[in-house]
Amino acid sequence: MRAVVCDAVGSDLRLVDDHPEPVAAGGATLTVTACGVCHSDLHVVDGDFPSPLPMVLGHEVTGVHDRLGPVMLYAPWGCRSCPQCADGLEQICPDATEAGLFADGGYAERMAVPDEAYLSPLDGLDPFVAAPLACGGLTAYRAVDHGLATLRDRAAGRGEAPRAMVIGAGGLGQYAIRYLRALTDAEVVAVDLDPAKQATALEIGAHAACGPDDDPGTADVVLDFIGADATLGLAATTVRRRGVVAIVGLFGGRIPFGLGAVPHEARFLSSFWGSRVQMDELLDLARREPAILQDVEVLGLADAQTAHQRLRAGDVRGRLVLDPNR
Ligand SMILES: [Zn+2]
Ligand SMILES: [Zn+2]
């Protein structure tokens, strides 16, 4: 079958016509319809994860299953025996195998899935537009979810309007802005270095947008999609007392933490991908509120390397999605 292979750290992606068919021992085989190109795919190529190369990339997958029809794949496959898995949080299982990051994924005509339980019916959603929800969309959804109770609590409590801040208005930040507008009454402010991304944030529903050197005001919930020293520092100085800071970005920043170092009783947490149940919630939300979906640009498998180069260069509007049938 046709598949795009990452042979080794730092090498260009390679399209092959004779990749071995996937073997679904006891699981399912998925005929891939669409596969989103995610920033994590670049981390695999860069050797930032201990991925077993050569490997087929791709973890934002929609496809067709013999019995279930059009489906979305839940890609973080946990061990199913640890406490995290028992709580339905396979994405933070210490022994998880993520499709496309640690096992062959969806930059291919077909892929193996260990259990049908990892497949959710699309029920009418466009498989190309929906594909990026599987990681980018789901990761932003979980981050927003960490702040929902706080934003709703504030809305019911005092006269002061609840406020949410999104730091980094790229792909994930844009999903977060859309969810915050669909799910809360909060005023949403976006912070980004790039004036074009500030403009996009306003277009898709943010009430305000500014650069990191402007004063963004304070917020009950701050979502950091960058994760650098500077952005975490901004989060720690702008979060309100009893607020929530969720960090999603993989930049690797650090800030001091302690009593007096951050606003009283503000909670700081890392947020990683999303749970199996949250993927179903997100698909429901997408059917109910199509405005949460982002535009996608569809490319063929032969364009996978070009897609990676464009993602590195920031030359993307919306999300890039590969079509194995092109
Ligand atoms: Zn586990
Ligand atoms: Zn991803």
PDB file of C-alpha atoms in Angstrom, residues 166 168-170 173-174 177-178 188-212 214 317-318:
ATOM      1  CA  VAL A 166      -5.291  32.491  25.260  1.00  0.00           C
ATOM      2  CA  GLY A 168      -0.475  31.759  21.337  1.00  0.00           C
ATOM      3  CA  ALA A 169      -3.139  32.120  18.635  1.00  0.00           C
ATOM      4  CA  GLY A 170      -1.846  29.418  16.268  1.00  0.00           C
ATOM      5  CA  GLY A 173      -5.082  28.591  20.350  1.00  0.00           C
ATOM      6  CA  GLN A 174      -7.634  29.242  17.609  1.00  0.00           C
ATOM      7  CA  ILE A 177     -10.890  30.709  21.290  1.00  0.00           C
ATOM      8  CA  ARG A 178     -13.730  29.057  19.372  1.00  0.00           C
ATOM      9  CA  VAL A 188     -11.714  36.220  25.591  1.00  0.00           C
ATOM     10  CA  VAL A 189      -8.369  37.948  25.017  1.00  0.00           C
ATOM     11  CA  ALA A 190      -5.695  36.498  22.730  1.00  0.00           C
ATOM     12  CA  VAL A 191      -1.980  37.254  23.082  1.00  0.00           C
ATOM     13  CA  ASP A 192       0.369  36.587  20.160  1.00  0.00           C
ATOM     14  CA  LEU A 193       3.596  38.060  18.778  1.00  0.00           C
ATOM     15  CA  ASP A 194       2.262  37.948  15.236  1.00  0.00           C
ATOM     16  CA  PRO A 195      -0.152  40.742  14.206  1.00  0.00           C
ATOM     17  CA  ALA A 196      -1.664  38.419  11.576  1.00  0.00           C
ATOM     18  CA  LYS A 197      -2.550  35.866  14.258  1.00  0.00           C
ATOM     19  CA  GLN A 198      -3.980  38.662  16.439  1.00  0.00           C
ATOM     20  CA  ALA A 199      -6.214  39.616  13.500  1.00  0.00           C
ATOM     21  CA  THR A 200      -7.284  35.979  13.023  1.00  0.00           C
ATOM     22  CA  ALA A 201      -8.086  35.706  16.733  1.00  0.00           C
ATOM     23  CA  LEU A 202     -10.422  38.707  16.456  1.00  0.00           C
ATOM     24  CA  GLU A 203     -12.014  37.317  13.280  1.00  0.00           C
ATOM     25  CA  ILE A 204     -12.910  34.022  14.954  1.00  0.00           C
ATOM     26  CA  GLY A 205     -14.400  35.566  18.066  1.00  0.00           C
ATOM     27  CA  ALA A 206     -11.814  36.884  20.520  1.00  0.00           C
ATOM     28  CA  HIS A 207     -13.019  40.134  22.114  1.00  0.00           C
ATOM     29  CA  ALA A 208      -9.490  41.555  22.231  1.00  0.00           C
ATOM     30  CA  ALA A 209      -6.042  40.674  20.914  1.00  0.00           C
ATOM     31  CA  CYS A 210      -2.621  42.108  21.660  1.00  0.00           C
ATOM     32  CA  GLY A 211       1.107  41.442  21.622  1.00  0.00           C
ATOM     33  CA  PRO A 212       3.086  40.181  24.623  1.00  0.00           C
ATOM     34  CA  ASP A 214       0.977  45.224  25.520  1.00  0.00           C
ATOM     35  CA  ARG A 317      -3.769  29.058   7.393  1.00  0.00           C
ATOM     36  CA  GLY A 318      -6.051  26.668   9.246  1.00  0.00           C
TER      37      GLY A 318
END
